[in-house]
Short mmCIF file of N, CA and C in Angstrom, two decimals:
data_model
loop_
_atom_site.label_atom_id
_atom_site.label_comp_id
_atom_site.label_asym_id
_atom_site.label_seq_id
_atom_site.Cartn_x
_atom_site.Cartn_y
_atom_site.Cartn_z
N MET A 205 -104.27 -151.10 212.77
CA MET A 205 -104.57 -150.20 213.91
C MET A 205 -104.07 -150.86 215.25
N LYS A 206 -103.49 -150.07 215.89
CA LYS A 206 -103.08 -150.32 217.09
C LYS A 206 -104.01 -150.53 218.16
N GLN A 207 -103.78 -151.31 219.35
CA GLN A 207 -104.69 -151.59 220.18
C GLN A 207 -105.23 -150.42 221.07
N GLN A 208 -104.23 -149.51 221.19
CA GLN A 208 -104.78 -148.29 221.86
C GLN A 208 -105.42 -147.38 221.01
N GLN A 209 -105.69 -147.44 219.78
CA GLN A 209 -106.41 -146.59 218.66
C GLN A 209 -107.67 -147.35 218.57
N ARG A 210 -107.78 -148.55 219.02
CA ARG A 210 -109.21 -148.97 218.50
C ARG A 210 -109.96 -148.95 219.85
N ILE A 211 -109.52 -148.33 221.15
CA ILE A 211 -110.40 -148.37 222.25
C ILE A 211 -111.65 -147.54 222.06
N PHE A 212 -111.24 -146.14 221.51
CA PHE A 212 -112.21 -145.16 221.61
C PHE A 212 -113.15 -145.31 220.30
N PRO A 213 -112.92 -145.76 219.14
CA PRO A 213 -114.13 -145.74 218.42
C PRO A 213 -114.79 -147.09 218.62
N GLY A 214 -114.31 -148.34 219.45
CA GLY A 214 -114.93 -149.49 219.80
C GLY A 214 -115.98 -149.13 220.82
N MET A 215 -115.53 -148.39 221.65
CA MET A 215 -116.27 -147.92 222.77
C MET A 215 -117.60 -147.10 222.31
N ILE A 216 -117.33 -146.12 221.34
CA ILE A 216 -118.31 -145.29 221.07
C ILE A 216 -119.32 -145.88 220.25
N LEU A 217 -119.00 -147.10 219.35
CA LEU A 217 -119.84 -148.03 218.60
C LEU A 217 -120.59 -148.77 219.53
N ILE A 218 -120.04 -149.59 220.51
CA ILE A 218 -120.58 -150.35 221.52
C ILE A 218 -121.92 -149.50 222.21
N GLY A 219 -121.11 -148.33 222.59
CA GLY A 219 -122.17 -147.47 223.52
C GLY A 219 -123.28 -146.92 222.75
N PHE A 220 -123.01 -146.37 221.56
CA PHE A 220 -124.13 -145.98 220.72
C PHE A 220 -125.08 -146.99 220.20
N GLY A 221 -124.39 -148.18 219.91
CA GLY A 221 -125.28 -149.39 219.44
C GLY A 221 -126.12 -149.89 220.58
N ALA A 222 -125.63 -149.88 221.89
CA ALA A 222 -126.51 -150.33 223.10
C ALA A 222 -127.34 -149.28 223.41
N TYR A 223 -127.38 -148.09 223.29
CA TYR A 223 -128.24 -146.85 223.35
C TYR A 223 -129.34 -146.98 222.46
N PHE A 224 -129.06 -147.10 221.34
CA PHE A 224 -130.25 -147.36 220.15
C PHE A 224 -130.83 -148.66 220.29
N TYR A 225 -130.12 -149.68 220.63
CA TYR A 225 -130.73 -150.79 220.58
C TYR A 225 -132.00 -150.99 221.80
N LEU A 226 -131.49 -150.33 222.98
CA LEU A 226 -132.59 -150.17 223.92
C LEU A 226 -133.46 -149.40 223.92
N GLN A 227 -133.24 -148.20 223.01
CA GLN A 227 -134.42 -147.14 222.65
C GLN A 227 -135.14 -147.91 221.68
N GLN A 228 -134.90 -148.96 220.81
CA GLN A 228 -135.57 -149.34 219.87
C GLN A 228 -136.56 -150.44 220.69
N ALA A 229 -135.85 -151.20 221.61
CA ALA A 229 -136.59 -152.28 222.36
C ALA A 229 -137.56 -151.82 223.10
N SER A 230 -137.59 -150.33 223.37
CA SER A 230 -138.63 -149.70 224.54
C SER A 230 -138.59 -150.32 225.68
N ILE A 231 -137.40 -150.78 226.11
CA ILE A 231 -137.40 -151.33 227.69
C ILE A 231 -137.86 -150.08 228.47
N VAL A 232 -138.79 -150.34 229.35
CA VAL A 232 -139.43 -149.27 230.22
C VAL A 232 -138.23 -148.87 231.30
N LEU A 233 -137.48 -149.76 231.58
CA LEU A 233 -136.66 -149.54 232.58
C LEU A 233 -135.60 -148.58 232.17
N PHE A 234 -135.31 -148.31 230.90
CA PHE A 234 -134.35 -147.29 230.66
C PHE A 234 -134.83 -145.96 229.97
N GLN A 235 -136.15 -146.05 229.72
CA GLN A 235 -136.87 -144.74 229.45
C GLN A 235 -136.42 -143.57 229.52
N GLU A 236 -136.02 -143.15 230.85
CA GLU A 236 -135.47 -141.74 230.96
C GLU A 236 -134.14 -141.82 230.82
N PHE A 237 -133.32 -142.47 230.26
CA PHE A 237 -131.93 -142.23 230.04
C PHE A 237 -131.85 -142.21 228.48
N PHE A 238 -133.06 -142.07 227.52
CA PHE A 238 -132.93 -141.96 226.39
C PHE A 238 -133.02 -140.47 225.80
N THR A 239 -131.83 -139.68 226.52
CA THR A 239 -131.88 -138.07 226.36
C THR A 239 -130.29 -137.82 225.94
N TRP A 240 -130.07 -136.65 225.82
CA TRP A 240 -128.87 -136.18 225.10
C TRP A 240 -127.61 -136.47 226.24
N PRO A 241 -127.91 -136.32 227.56
CA PRO A 241 -126.85 -136.42 228.71
C PRO A 241 -126.25 -137.97 228.47
N THR A 242 -127.15 -138.79 228.24
CA THR A 242 -126.88 -140.14 228.30
C THR A 242 -125.72 -140.21 226.90
N LEU A 243 -125.84 -139.63 226.06
CA LEU A 243 -125.21 -139.54 224.77
C LEU A 243 -123.59 -138.90 225.17
N LEU A 244 -123.78 -137.94 225.90
CA LEU A 244 -122.56 -137.26 226.40
C LEU A 244 -121.63 -138.16 227.43
N MET A 245 -122.44 -138.91 228.08
CA MET A 245 -121.70 -139.83 228.90
C MET A 245 -120.99 -140.95 228.14
N ILE A 246 -121.53 -141.49 227.11
CA ILE A 246 -121.12 -142.59 226.49
C ILE A 246 -119.66 -142.11 225.78
N VAL A 247 -119.75 -140.67 224.97
CA VAL A 247 -118.56 -140.27 224.42
C VAL A 247 -117.53 -139.94 225.56
N GLY A 248 -117.93 -139.57 226.70
CA GLY A 248 -116.92 -139.51 227.64
C GLY A 248 -116.41 -140.76 228.40
N LEU A 249 -117.32 -141.62 228.55
CA LEU A 249 -116.67 -143.09 228.83
C LEU A 249 -115.71 -143.55 227.83
N ALA A 250 -116.10 -143.12 226.54
CA ALA A 250 -115.03 -143.69 225.55
C ALA A 250 -113.70 -142.99 225.76
N PHE A 251 -113.94 -141.62 226.02
CA PHE A 251 -112.49 -140.75 226.14
C PHE A 251 -111.94 -141.38 227.30
N LEU A 252 -112.61 -141.91 228.45
CA LEU A 252 -112.00 -142.43 229.61
C LEU A 252 -111.39 -143.58 229.35
N GLY A 253 -111.91 -144.65 228.52
CA GLY A 253 -111.35 -145.80 228.23
C GLY A 253 -110.19 -145.64 227.53
N GLN A 254 -110.12 -144.61 226.59
CA GLN A 254 -109.12 -144.29 225.71
C GLN A 254 -107.94 -143.79 226.54
N GLY A 255 -108.21 -143.04 227.47
CA GLY A 255 -107.09 -142.42 228.43
C GLY A 255 -106.59 -143.29 229.46
N TYR A 256 -107.47 -144.25 230.10
CA TYR A 256 -106.91 -144.94 231.02
C TYR A 256 -106.34 -146.38 230.17
N GLY A 257 -107.09 -146.98 229.39
CA GLY A 257 -106.83 -148.33 228.68
C GLY A 257 -105.99 -148.12 227.64
N GLY A 258 -105.81 -146.95 226.93
CA GLY A 258 -105.06 -146.91 225.83
C GLY A 258 -104.00 -145.96 226.12
N ARG A 259 -103.64 -145.56 227.47
CA ARG A 259 -102.86 -144.69 228.07
C ARG A 259 -102.66 -143.45 227.33
N ASP A 260 -103.65 -143.00 226.79
CA ASP A 260 -103.57 -141.82 226.05
C ASP A 260 -104.26 -140.72 227.27
N TYR A 261 -103.38 -140.37 228.05
CA TYR A 261 -103.66 -139.57 229.24
C TYR A 261 -104.40 -138.09 229.17
N GLU A 262 -103.98 -137.73 227.94
CA GLU A 262 -104.58 -136.50 227.33
C GLU A 262 -106.17 -136.53 227.47
N ALA A 263 -106.55 -137.82 227.10
CA ALA A 263 -107.97 -138.00 226.82
C ALA A 263 -108.89 -137.85 228.23
N ILE A 264 -108.13 -137.99 229.19
CA ILE A 264 -108.80 -138.15 230.40
C ILE A 264 -109.66 -136.55 230.97
N LEU A 265 -109.13 -135.67 230.54
CA LEU A 265 -109.78 -134.62 230.71
C LEU A 265 -111.14 -134.13 230.04
N PRO A 266 -111.18 -134.68 228.72
CA PRO A 266 -112.57 -134.14 227.98
C PRO A 266 -113.30 -135.41 228.29
N GLY A 267 -112.74 -136.98 228.80
CA GLY A 267 -113.62 -137.83 229.13
C GLY A 267 -114.36 -137.35 230.52
N THR A 268 -113.59 -136.92 231.41
CA THR A 268 -114.27 -136.49 232.87
C THR A 268 -115.32 -135.22 232.61
N ILE A 269 -114.87 -134.43 231.81
CA ILE A 269 -115.96 -133.28 231.38
C ILE A 269 -117.07 -133.79 231.06
N LEU A 270 -117.19 -134.57 229.94
CA LEU A 270 -118.40 -135.19 229.21
C LEU A 270 -119.18 -135.94 230.08
N VAL A 271 -118.28 -137.08 231.03
CA VAL A 271 -119.18 -137.82 231.81
C VAL A 271 -119.99 -137.03 232.92
N GLY A 272 -118.99 -135.99 233.54
CA GLY A 272 -119.56 -135.32 234.62
C GLY A 272 -120.63 -134.45 234.14
N PHE A 273 -120.76 -133.56 232.94
CA PHE A 273 -121.86 -132.81 232.64
C PHE A 273 -123.02 -133.73 232.36
N GLY A 274 -122.67 -134.89 231.61
CA GLY A 274 -123.84 -135.91 231.31
C GLY A 274 -124.62 -136.32 232.68
N LEU A 275 -123.62 -136.53 233.81
CA LEU A 275 -124.27 -137.15 234.97
C LEU A 275 -124.93 -136.12 235.68
N HIS A 276 -124.50 -134.76 235.53
CA HIS A 276 -124.99 -133.46 236.22
C HIS A 276 -126.48 -133.33 235.56
N PHE A 277 -126.52 -133.29 234.44
CA PHE A 277 -127.82 -133.11 233.50
C PHE A 277 -128.88 -134.23 233.84
N HIS A 278 -128.31 -135.54 234.14
CA HIS A 278 -129.24 -136.77 234.86
C HIS A 278 -129.93 -136.46 236.09
N VAL A 279 -129.02 -136.09 236.86
CA VAL A 279 -129.23 -136.06 238.35
C VAL A 279 -129.55 -134.83 238.98
N VAL A 280 -129.53 -133.59 238.20
CA VAL A 280 -129.87 -132.47 238.91
C VAL A 280 -131.27 -131.99 239.24
N ASN A 281 -132.22 -132.78 238.48
CA ASN A 281 -133.68 -132.53 238.94
C ASN A 281 -134.14 -133.78 239.58
N ARG A 282 -133.30 -134.69 239.91
CA ARG A 282 -133.62 -136.10 240.61
C ARG A 282 -133.18 -135.97 242.02
N LEU A 283 -132.26 -135.27 242.29
CA LEU A 283 -131.75 -135.23 243.75
C LEU A 283 -131.59 -133.95 244.32
N GLU A 284 -132.41 -133.68 245.47
CA GLU A 284 -132.31 -132.43 245.90
C GLU A 284 -131.14 -131.67 246.31
N ILE A 285 -129.91 -132.56 246.79
CA ILE A 285 -128.73 -132.20 247.44
C ILE A 285 -127.91 -131.86 246.29
N TRP A 286 -128.16 -132.14 244.99
CA TRP A 286 -127.18 -131.92 243.92
C TRP A 286 -127.37 -130.51 243.40
N PRO A 287 -126.55 -129.63 243.31
CA PRO A 287 -126.23 -128.18 243.20
C PRO A 287 -126.43 -127.91 241.79
N ASP A 288 -127.56 -126.87 241.52
CA ASP A 288 -127.70 -126.52 240.02
C ASP A 288 -127.13 -125.41 239.93
N HIS A 289 -125.81 -125.17 239.94
CA HIS A 289 -125.11 -124.05 240.03
C HIS A 289 -123.88 -124.01 239.11
N MET A 290 -123.45 -122.92 238.64
CA MET A 290 -122.14 -122.81 237.60
C MET A 290 -120.98 -123.33 238.22
N GLY A 291 -120.79 -123.22 239.63
CA GLY A 291 -119.66 -123.62 240.23
C GLY A 291 -119.54 -125.47 240.23
N THR A 292 -120.76 -126.04 239.85
CA THR A 292 -120.73 -127.30 239.82
C THR A 292 -120.04 -127.85 238.30
N PHE A 293 -120.15 -127.02 237.22
CA PHE A 293 -119.64 -127.27 236.18
C PHE A 293 -117.96 -127.10 236.01
N ILE A 294 -117.63 -125.83 236.80
CA ILE A 294 -116.13 -125.66 237.19
C ILE A 294 -115.67 -126.69 237.97
N LEU A 295 -116.50 -127.17 238.95
CA LEU A 295 -115.80 -128.31 239.83
C LEU A 295 -115.38 -129.73 239.21
N ILE A 296 -116.44 -129.75 237.89
CA ILE A 296 -116.22 -131.01 237.21
C ILE A 296 -114.98 -130.84 236.35
N ILE A 297 -114.77 -129.62 235.69
CA ILE A 297 -113.75 -129.44 235.11
C ILE A 297 -112.55 -129.52 235.99
N ALA A 298 -112.41 -129.20 237.25
CA ALA A 298 -111.35 -129.35 238.11
C ALA A 298 -111.07 -130.74 238.39
N LEU A 299 -112.21 -131.48 238.53
CA LEU A 299 -111.72 -132.85 238.79
C LEU A 299 -111.12 -133.46 237.56
N GLY A 300 -111.30 -133.00 236.10
CA GLY A 300 -110.83 -133.72 234.86
C GLY A 300 -109.34 -133.35 235.23
N PHE A 301 -109.12 -131.88 235.30
CA PHE A 301 -107.53 -131.76 235.64
C PHE A 301 -106.75 -132.37 236.53
N LEU A 302 -107.54 -132.80 237.82
CA LEU A 302 -106.80 -133.38 238.96
C LEU A 302 -106.64 -134.83 238.20
N LEU A 303 -107.53 -135.46 237.66
CA LEU A 303 -107.33 -136.87 237.11
C LEU A 303 -106.25 -136.96 235.80
N ARG A 304 -106.20 -136.01 235.27
CA ARG A 304 -105.12 -135.97 234.42
C ARG A 304 -103.68 -135.68 234.78
N TYR A 305 -103.86 -134.87 235.96
CA TYR A 305 -102.61 -134.57 236.40
C TYR A 305 -102.05 -135.78 237.36
N GLN A 306 -102.93 -136.55 237.78
CA GLN A 306 -102.43 -137.77 238.51
C GLN A 306 -101.61 -138.74 237.57
N LYS A 307 -101.98 -138.74 236.33
CA LYS A 307 -101.36 -139.57 235.47
C LYS A 307 -99.86 -138.90 234.59
N THR A 308 -100.20 -137.62 234.38
CA THR A 308 -99.28 -136.86 233.54
C THR A 308 -98.36 -135.96 234.32
N ARG A 309 -98.53 -135.74 235.58
CA ARG A 309 -97.91 -134.56 236.24
C ARG A 309 -98.04 -133.11 235.72
N ALA A 310 -98.84 -132.86 235.01
CA ALA A 310 -99.10 -131.62 234.39
C ALA A 310 -100.65 -131.16 234.50
N GLY A 311 -100.62 -129.73 234.92
CA GLY A 311 -102.04 -129.33 234.98
C GLY A 311 -102.30 -129.09 236.56
N LEU A 312 -101.32 -129.07 237.26
CA LEU A 312 -102.00 -129.05 238.78
C LEU A 312 -102.54 -127.75 239.14
N PHE A 313 -101.58 -126.84 238.49
CA PHE A 313 -102.06 -125.20 238.72
C PHE A 313 -103.53 -125.06 238.21
N GLN A 314 -103.79 -125.46 237.12
CA GLN A 314 -105.23 -125.39 236.58
C GLN A 314 -106.01 -125.97 237.39
N SER A 315 -105.96 -127.23 237.93
CA SER A 315 -106.86 -127.84 238.76
C SER A 315 -107.08 -127.04 240.00
N VAL A 316 -106.17 -126.69 240.61
CA VAL A 316 -106.18 -126.01 242.00
C VAL A 316 -107.03 -124.49 241.44
N LEU A 317 -106.57 -123.83 240.58
CA LEU A 317 -107.27 -122.84 240.12
C LEU A 317 -108.91 -122.96 239.94
N PHE A 318 -109.19 -124.00 239.28
CA PHE A 318 -110.60 -124.55 239.04
C PHE A 318 -111.11 -124.79 240.31
N LEU A 319 -110.75 -125.60 241.03
CA LEU A 319 -111.18 -125.99 242.20
C LEU A 319 -111.48 -124.78 243.33
N THR A 320 -110.40 -123.96 243.43
CA THR A 320 -110.72 -122.85 244.22
C THR A 320 -111.83 -122.15 243.63
N LEU A 321 -111.88 -121.67 242.27
CA LEU A 321 -113.05 -120.82 241.75
C LEU A 321 -114.52 -121.68 241.93
N SER A 322 -114.22 -122.91 242.07
CA SER A 322 -115.68 -123.66 242.03
C SER A 322 -116.31 -123.53 243.64
N ILE A 323 -115.20 -123.81 244.35
CA ILE A 323 -115.45 -123.55 245.94
C ILE A 323 -115.96 -122.25 246.21
N ILE A 324 -115.50 -121.17 245.82
CA ILE A 324 -115.89 -119.89 246.18
C ILE A 324 -117.35 -119.76 245.40
N LEU A 325 -117.64 -120.13 244.03
CA LEU A 325 -118.87 -120.16 243.47
C LEU A 325 -119.92 -120.80 244.22
N LEU A 326 -119.52 -122.06 244.70
CA LEU A 326 -120.41 -122.82 245.36
C LEU A 326 -121.17 -122.40 246.80
N PHE A 327 -119.98 -121.92 247.45
CA PHE A 327 -119.98 -121.51 248.65
C PHE A 327 -120.06 -119.96 248.89
N TYR A 328 -120.47 -119.26 247.92
CA TYR A 328 -120.36 -117.83 248.14
C TYR A 328 -121.31 -117.07 248.98
N ASP A 329 -122.55 -117.77 249.11
CA ASP A 329 -123.74 -117.37 249.87
C ASP A 329 -123.25 -117.50 251.46
N LYS A 330 -122.60 -118.39 251.67
CA LYS A 330 -122.13 -118.89 253.06
C LYS A 330 -120.99 -117.96 253.37
N ALA A 331 -120.08 -117.99 252.47
CA ALA A 331 -118.85 -116.98 252.57
C ALA A 331 -119.15 -115.54 252.64
N ALA A 332 -120.20 -115.25 252.00
CA ALA A 332 -120.60 -113.63 252.24
C ALA A 332 -120.99 -113.50 253.46
N GLY A 333 -121.90 -114.42 254.25
CA GLY A 333 -122.19 -114.27 255.47
C GLY A 333 -121.00 -114.16 256.51
N TRP A 334 -120.09 -115.13 256.01
CA TRP A 334 -118.89 -115.07 257.17
C TRP A 334 -118.18 -113.73 257.10
N PHE A 335 -118.02 -113.12 255.80
CA PHE A 335 -117.17 -112.17 255.56
C PHE A 335 -117.90 -110.92 255.75
N GLY A 336 -119.33 -110.84 255.87
CA GLY A 336 -120.07 -109.86 256.00
C GLY A 336 -119.80 -109.00 257.06
N PHE A 337 -119.60 -109.52 258.45
CA PHE A 337 -119.36 -108.94 259.44
C PHE A 337 -118.04 -108.04 259.61
N ILE A 338 -116.95 -108.69 258.69
CA ILE A 338 -115.72 -108.28 258.64
C ILE A 338 -115.43 -106.97 257.87
N GLY A 339 -116.06 -107.14 256.51
CA GLY A 339 -115.63 -106.03 255.67
C GLY A 339 -116.74 -105.73 254.68
N GLY A 340 -118.08 -105.92 254.88
CA GLY A 340 -119.00 -105.85 254.13
C GLY A 340 -119.18 -105.15 252.63
N ASN A 341 -118.65 -103.95 252.70
CA ASN A 341 -118.66 -102.98 251.27
C ASN A 341 -117.29 -103.78 250.40
N VAL A 342 -116.29 -104.13 251.20
CA VAL A 342 -115.23 -104.34 250.59
C VAL A 342 -115.46 -106.06 249.75
N VAL A 343 -116.07 -106.73 250.56
CA VAL A 343 -116.43 -108.03 249.81
C VAL A 343 -117.54 -107.79 248.59
N GLU A 344 -118.48 -107.02 248.95
CA GLU A 344 -119.34 -106.94 247.96
C GLU A 344 -118.77 -106.02 246.61
N THR A 345 -117.78 -105.07 246.65
CA THR A 345 -116.97 -104.53 245.56
C THR A 345 -116.19 -105.61 244.97
N ALA A 346 -115.50 -106.34 245.71
CA ALA A 346 -114.76 -107.45 245.13
C ALA A 346 -115.49 -108.38 244.32
N TRP A 347 -116.70 -108.73 244.85
CA TRP A 347 -117.67 -109.55 244.21
C TRP A 347 -118.19 -109.08 242.83
N GLU A 348 -118.12 -107.88 242.51
CA GLU A 348 -118.56 -107.13 241.40
C GLU A 348 -117.63 -107.41 240.47
N PHE A 349 -116.36 -107.45 240.81
CA PHE A 349 -115.24 -107.42 239.90
C PHE A 349 -114.49 -109.03 239.55
N TRP A 350 -115.05 -109.81 240.13
CA TRP A 350 -114.23 -111.16 240.07
C TRP A 350 -114.41 -111.77 238.60
N PRO A 351 -115.39 -111.19 237.71
CA PRO A 351 -115.16 -111.97 236.18
C PRO A 351 -113.83 -111.24 235.70
N MET A 352 -113.76 -109.74 235.78
CA MET A 352 -112.46 -109.38 235.44
C MET A 352 -111.21 -109.93 235.74
N ILE A 353 -111.21 -110.28 237.07
CA ILE A 353 -110.12 -111.11 237.79
C ILE A 353 -109.80 -112.19 236.98
N ILE A 354 -110.87 -112.99 236.84
CA ILE A 354 -110.75 -114.38 236.02
C ILE A 354 -110.35 -114.00 234.59
N ILE A 355 -110.83 -113.08 234.06
CA ILE A 355 -110.23 -112.75 232.55
C ILE A 355 -108.89 -112.10 232.62
N GLY A 356 -108.28 -111.38 233.79
CA GLY A 356 -106.93 -110.89 233.80
C GLY A 356 -106.14 -112.27 233.98
N ILE A 357 -106.44 -113.34 234.74
CA ILE A 357 -105.80 -114.56 234.83
C ILE A 357 -105.55 -115.36 233.60
N GLY A 358 -106.73 -115.29 232.81
CA GLY A 358 -106.66 -115.76 231.55
C GLY A 358 -105.53 -115.12 230.67
N VAL A 359 -105.77 -113.97 230.41
CA VAL A 359 -105.05 -113.21 229.56
C VAL A 359 -103.37 -113.47 230.03
N TYR A 360 -103.25 -113.61 231.36
CA TYR A 360 -101.65 -113.84 231.69
C TYR A 360 -101.47 -115.00 231.23
N LEU A 361 -102.19 -116.11 231.66
CA LEU A 361 -101.88 -117.45 231.05
C LEU A 361 -101.88 -117.79 229.69
N LEU A 362 -102.39 -116.90 228.80
CA LEU A 362 -102.13 -117.13 227.40
C LEU A 362 -101.07 -116.28 226.70
N PHE A 363 -101.04 -114.90 227.36
CA PHE A 363 -100.04 -113.88 226.57
C PHE A 363 -98.90 -113.72 227.14
N ILE A 364 -99.01 -113.64 228.58
CA ILE A 364 -97.89 -113.09 229.37
C ILE A 364 -96.97 -114.29 229.83
N LYS A 365 -97.26 -115.22 230.51
CA LYS A 365 -96.51 -116.14 231.14
C LYS A 365 -96.06 -117.18 230.02
N LYS A 366 -94.71 -116.99 229.82
CA LYS A 366 -94.08 -117.92 228.70
C LYS A 366 -92.86 -118.83 229.62
N LYS A 367 -92.82 -119.93 229.15
CA LYS A 367 -91.95 -120.74 230.00
C LYS A 367 -90.68 -120.87 228.95
#
């Protein structure tokens, strides 16, 4: 087995072993981390280890998503400034695409698309206030149909845009 192919399973075994050992040892310091988001983060860190350490750059995207989602579920109820919003998940996905793009030079369009969508979702309330005085009903109507616009972009990327 090549060095690069041993990184992912090695990190999974070390991470899960440490998780279950600390859980069995009942160390009070780590009690709040014995939840499923921690397991997400362990698998995500293994993907990131495979991505960066094993130079398997396609593993960066799932690694970032799993670590990001695990981190989100750990801190969402502990930090008041952390947003509990769908835009947060899309922002994590955009970050994954950006980190993968950094190594592969592929996926810039997707990262910008998801980043734009997350910013719109996260700051919609403020943006609606800014645009409210410009065209109130136009913005309201456009907001009703944004899911259809996203579906249209997805259909275009899957079926229409051919390279």
